[in-house]
Structure formats: structure tokens, C-alpha cells
Amino acid sequence: MTSFTPLTSFAGGMLIGLAAVLLMAFHGRIFGATGILSGLLRGGDMRDWSLRAALLAGMVLAPGLVLLVTGNWPALDVPVSMTAIIGGGLLVGLGVSYGGGCTSGHGVCGNARFSRRSITATLSFMATAFVTVYVTRHLIGG
Amino acid sequence: MRLLSALLIGLVFGIGIATSGMINPAKVLNFFDIAGTWDPSLAFVMGGALAVAIPGYRLVLARKAPRFEPKFQLPDTKLIDMKLVAGSGLFGIGWAIAGFCPGAALPALGTLRTEALAFVASMILGLFIARGLKALAARSPQSA
């Protein structure tokens, strides 16, 4: 069980949206975690690479800042096996590469621009995620 | 200034991921578990993000250019094809197996939890496998 947190979830979501808007306003880019990571791995010109590295550094520093301010790490419980983490990671890497984005790029930035591509992608990954959890928790694990 | 701005934007994003609960695989998996221990919280994350991003993008994109760049870089492809649908579908399956998505796993690295490190490492491996497959398909267009 996890507790229902509509207010903190909404507030956290607003910060995610704010980050997306600020990145567009200052740097003219879509905030997609997938794009940031794959661009970092690809290398490319230094100006572009350093921007991605700075974004990633900010993201990685965030839990530490939460710890400093609140005295607690953000809640992070992993109810699945290490095999599931690694297998899931592989599928996520493959999938976002072909799908051209993930929850941040398509789900937040693309949908906020009413991109039909992103709406399609979002419907696709949400649908398979609901079905997958039903299968793993109630058909296989149940 | 340019890089400091990016660092702060990454930080705002990461704090959003952490406070919203997206960083927590248990919460993500419960969101998808309608038939079980359903926790609808994450719908509020998307709601909050879009509540800011929809009007925010309208305001920002009405301007001539971003602050530090000559122009906005928006995806120019409008193509809705099998790659988009199947790739996104595969991503959804992986997300629901592990409980991490890329935007949550990158901030989660900052907790130094082995699960987050393992997830990001295998996700990177998946990205490289996809890159290899795409290069292969490009070399033999008939089989693609």
C-alpha cells in the first residue's frame, strides 16, 4: 500500500511542468529525460553536451536537496526483484528509443503542445502499463 | 549563466519528481494496479504538470526566441507510425515491470540506491541495443 497524496503529487507535478516551461523559455528545448540521456551518450558538440550534463546534474542533486531541507530522503520503495529492474530497464531503453520519448517528453511536453504524436505515444504506454501490472500482479503473481 | 540555468531547471524537475512520488516505484506500480492496491495519486502529477505547462508553453512559444538560444527546437516530425506506437507500448511494459521511468530514474540516481543505478545502466544498454538494431536496419533496407 502507498497512501493517497493528491496535494503533494499535484504540487510536484506543477514543478515538473515549471521545469519544462523554463527549459523552453531559456534554452528552447523539450524537457525529455530520454532525449537528455541519449544525447549525453551520443556526445556531439560541447555546447549541447554541457547543457545536457548540467540538466542531469541538477536532477541528480535533487534528492540530496530534499534530504537537506526536510531531513528525509524522498520515499523510494522497490517492490520488485532486481531481475525485474534490469529487465524493465532494458525494455524501457529499447522502447523510448523507438517511441521517441517517455513520460516527460511525450507525456508532459508533447501533450502540453497538443502534439498528436505525443498523445498517441501516451495512450500507448499508459495502456500497456496498466495491462502489464494486471498481468504481473493478478495473473502471474496473484 | 546558461549552464547554471540548466542546472537549476534540472533541480526543479528533480524536486518535482521527488515530491510528486514519481520517483517511488511502489507508488508508480500501485497507480497502475486498479484491480489491487490502487493509488490514484500519479494522475495528479500529470494534472499538475499540464496545468503549468499548457499555459506556460503558450506564453513562451508566443515569444520570438528563447533566452539563451537563437530559436526554439521543436520536433518537426508529425509521423504516427508503428515505431511510435510499438516503441511507446514497449516502454510502458518496461515501466510497469520495474516501476521506474527515465524521468524518475535519473533523479533517483542521486539517492545512490543500487536499484536506481541498475535500472539506469540497463536502460542505457537498451538504448545502445536499439541504436545497433537501427543501424542494422539502415544497412539492409529490404529486411526492415
XYZ file of C-alpha atoms in Angstrom:
286
model
C 0.000 0.000 0.000
C 1.031 3.573 -0.607
C -1.006 6.460 0.717
C -3.071 8.744 -1.500
C -1.234 12.080 -1.829
C -3.213 14.291 -4.222
C -1.797 17.590 -2.938
C 1.924 16.785 -2.897
C 1.564 14.895 -6.161
C -0.157 17.873 -7.789
C 2.443 20.289 -6.378
C 5.296 18.048 -7.554
C 3.643 17.846 -10.958
C 3.495 21.637 -11.108
C 7.264 21.769 -10.508
C 7.795 19.258 -13.330
C 5.649 21.433 -15.606
C 7.516 24.538 -14.462
C 10.867 22.933 -15.307
C 9.555 22.075 -18.781
C 8.349 25.654 -19.355
C 11.607 27.181 -18.062
C 13.723 24.927 -20.278
C 11.709 26.054 -23.296
C 11.828 29.720 -22.242
C 15.581 29.816 -21.624
C 17.012 27.087 -23.840
C 14.293 26.450 -26.417
C 14.095 22.730 -25.776
C 11.641 19.999 -24.909
C 12.301 18.556 -21.432
C 12.567 14.865 -22.229
C 14.574 12.680 -19.859
C 15.129 10.193 -22.673
C 16.399 12.835 -25.084
C 18.695 14.356 -22.465
C 20.223 10.971 -21.655
C 20.602 9.664 -25.188
C 22.131 12.979 -26.298
C 24.623 12.749 -23.430
C 25.629 9.252 -24.534
C 25.952 10.305 -28.156
C 28.407 13.082 -27.369
C 28.187 15.733 -30.056
C 29.195 19.351 -29.754
C 30.362 20.616 -26.412
C 27.789 23.387 -26.088
C 24.916 20.943 -26.446
C 26.575 18.267 -24.335
C 27.323 20.606 -21.429
C 23.705 21.767 -21.327
C 22.520 18.155 -21.043
C 25.151 17.425 -18.402
C 24.045 20.449 -16.343
C 20.387 19.362 -16.546
C 21.330 15.847 -15.448
C 23.481 17.182 -12.604
C 20.538 19.247 -11.359
C 18.255 16.227 -11.470
C 20.715 14.018 -9.604
C 21.276 16.660 -6.910
C 17.531 16.970 -6.226
C 17.059 14.071 -3.754
C 20.042 15.325 -1.741
C 18.479 18.774 -1.541
C 15.204 17.227 -0.414
C 17.188 15.429 2.311
C 18.876 18.670 3.386
C 15.629 20.624 3.576
C 13.250 18.033 5.012
C 15.686 15.754 6.841
C 14.441 12.725 4.887
C 15.237 11.066 1.586
C 12.228 11.071 -0.727
C 10.275 7.812 -0.290
C 11.660 5.183 -2.652
C 10.431 1.627 -2.164
C 11.136 -1.031 -4.728
C 8.579 -3.840 -4.537
C 10.084 -5.839 -7.417
C 13.151 -8.061 -7.847
C 16.481 -6.944 -9.242
C 15.724 -9.106 -12.296
C 12.566 -7.057 -12.909
C 14.524 -3.816 -12.510
C 17.104 -4.888 -15.084
C 14.609 -6.459 -17.498
C 12.314 -3.447 -17.195
C 15.257 -1.104 -17.761
C 16.208 -2.899 -20.972
C 12.640 -2.682 -22.302
C 12.407 0.992 -21.322
C 15.677 1.779 -23.121
C 14.580 -0.060 -26.271
C 11.050 1.324 -26.165
C 11.887 5.003 -25.640
C 14.432 4.826 -28.441
C 11.808 3.678 -30.962
C 8.944 5.636 -29.397
C 10.953 8.860 -29.387
C 10.186 9.853 -25.803
C 8.805 8.976 -22.412
C 6.578 10.357 -19.664
C 8.353 13.714 -19.576
C 8.961 14.320 -23.280
C 5.700 12.969 -24.688
C 3.584 12.890 -21.514
C 4.252 16.418 -20.278
C 5.881 18.486 -23.043
C 4.243 16.883 -26.076
C 0.771 16.724 -24.576
C 1.075 20.334 -23.396
C 1.601 21.277 -27.058
C -1.328 19.014 -28.058
C 1.011 17.027 -30.320
C -0.942 14.142 -31.867
C 2.242 12.057 -31.868
C 2.664 12.532 -28.131
C -0.999 11.896 -27.351
C -0.726 8.630 -29.312
C 2.503 7.655 -27.527
C 0.999 8.465 -24.113
C -2.113 6.385 -24.763
C 0.104 3.523 -25.899
C 2.458 3.461 -22.891
C -0.297 4.036 -20.343
C -2.373 1.212 -21.831
C 0.465 -1.320 -21.838
C 1.498 -0.283 -18.316
C -1.985 -0.906 -16.870
C -2.211 -4.267 -18.655
C 1.321 -5.268 -17.594
C 0.666 -4.591 -13.898
C -2.604 -6.504 -14.130
C -0.749 -9.448 -15.654
C 2.248 -9.389 -13.289
C 0.253 -8.819 -10.106
C -3.035 -10.623 -10.690
C -2.491 -13.254 -13.362
C 1.101 -14.333 -12.732
C 1.786 -13.141 -9.201
C -1.782 -13.444 -7.882
C 24.672 31.676 -16.696
C 23.485 29.292 -19.394
C 24.724 26.195 -17.568
C 23.695 27.468 -14.140
C 20.204 27.988 -15.504
C 20.154 24.400 -16.845
C 21.396 23.073 -13.501
C 18.620 24.898 -11.634
C 15.984 23.725 -14.122
C 17.194 20.131 -13.652
C 16.971 20.662 -9.916
C 13.374 21.968 -10.125
C 12.468 18.956 -12.264
C 14.131 16.531 -9.838
C 12.450 18.085 -6.795
C 9.149 17.786 -8.657
C 9.814 14.110 -9.370
C 10.788 13.503 -5.737
C 7.867 15.329 -4.080
C 5.263 14.046 -6.537
C 6.038 10.406 -5.742
C 7.052 9.570 -9.333
C 10.490 8.634 -8.006
C 8.942 5.840 -5.930
C 8.391 2.577 -7.871
C 5.955 1.326 -5.203
C 3.720 4.313 -5.878
C 4.027 4.039 -9.647
C 3.100 0.353 -9.605
C 0.137 0.992 -7.301
C -1.093 3.669 -9.691
C -1.291 1.024 -12.412
C -2.857 -1.565 -10.090
C -6.530 -0.630 -10.412
C -7.628 -4.157 -9.552
C -5.471 -4.207 -6.406
C -3.798 -1.636 -4.163
C -4.762 1.306 -6.373
C -3.232 4.686 -5.512
C -4.541 7.309 -7.967
C -2.009 9.968 -6.835
C 0.037 9.940 -10.017
C -2.891 11.184 -12.087
C -2.465 14.377 -10.061
C 1.184 14.605 -11.121
C 0.230 14.701 -14.781
C -2.593 17.105 -13.917
C -0.244 19.478 -12.092
C 2.380 19.302 -14.826
C -0.092 20.041 -17.617
C -1.814 22.773 -15.564
C 1.502 24.655 -15.649
C 2.911 23.508 -18.988
C -0.131 24.162 -21.199
C -0.475 27.892 -20.379
C 3.303 28.198 -19.845
C 4.146 26.865 -23.303
C 1.527 29.156 -24.864
C 3.164 32.183 -23.277
C 6.737 31.106 -24.001
C 6.198 29.946 -27.586
C 4.481 33.237 -28.413
C 7.878 34.869 -27.934
C 10.403 35.192 -30.754
C 13.210 33.127 -29.275
C 14.378 31.522 -26.037
C 16.665 33.493 -23.744
C 19.958 31.711 -24.478
C 19.405 30.330 -27.985
C 18.587 31.813 -31.393
C 15.433 29.719 -31.800
C 13.095 27.119 -30.316
C 13.863 23.490 -31.168
C 10.561 21.689 -31.582
C 10.162 18.203 -33.030
C 9.252 18.603 -36.703
C 8.035 15.079 -37.293
C 4.271 14.525 -37.225
C 4.532 10.904 -38.258
C 2.338 8.464 -36.346
C 3.683 5.048 -37.232
C 4.217 1.578 -35.856
C 7.589 2.572 -34.380
C 5.945 5.271 -32.249
C 3.084 3.071 -31.065
C 5.064 -0.146 -30.532
C 8.092 1.623 -29.022
C 5.899 3.522 -26.581
C 3.994 0.333 -25.818
C 7.250 -1.459 -25.056
C 8.295 1.442 -22.834
C 5.005 1.099 -20.912
C 5.662 -2.605 -20.344
C 9.175 -1.930 -19.032
C 7.919 0.948 -16.852
C 5.293 -1.341 -15.312
C 7.761 -4.181 -14.733
C 10.421 -2.061 -12.997
C 8.395 0.886 -11.656
C 10.904 3.447 -12.935
C 10.559 5.661 -15.999
C 13.572 7.600 -17.346
C 12.488 10.943 -15.850
C 12.174 9.357 -12.413
C 15.245 7.132 -12.592
C 17.701 9.953 -13.345
C 16.843 11.922 -10.164
C 16.704 8.574 -8.308
C 20.425 8.140 -9.107
C 21.002 10.873 -6.530
C 19.795 8.583 -3.759
C 22.645 6.172 -4.675
C 20.239 3.248 -4.419
C 21.521 0.183 -6.259
C 18.090 -0.332 -7.862
C 18.258 3.105 -9.493
C 21.822 2.508 -10.682
C 20.910 -0.925 -12.074
C 17.836 0.474 -13.817
C 19.718 3.321 -15.485
C 22.569 1.024 -16.514
C 20.194 -1.463 -18.140
C 18.203 1.366 -19.733
C 21.427 2.651 -21.291
C 22.162 -0.865 -22.541
C 18.661 -0.907 -24.073
C 19.340 2.426 -25.800
C 22.577 1.046 -27.270
C 20.863 -2.164 -28.421
C 18.206 -0.038 -30.156
C 20.911 2.063 -31.782
C 22.606 -1.110 -33.063
C 19.321 -2.509 -34.376
C 18.545 0.761 -36.145
C 21.997 0.815 -37.750
C 21.479 -2.771 -38.904
C 18.061 -1.957 -40.339
C 19.517 1.056 -42.147
C 22.140 -1.145 -43.789
C 19.611 -3.623 -45.156
C 16.537 -1.566 -46.049
C 14.751 -4.510 -47.682
C 14.579 -6.513 -44.479
C 13.270 -3.552 -42.488
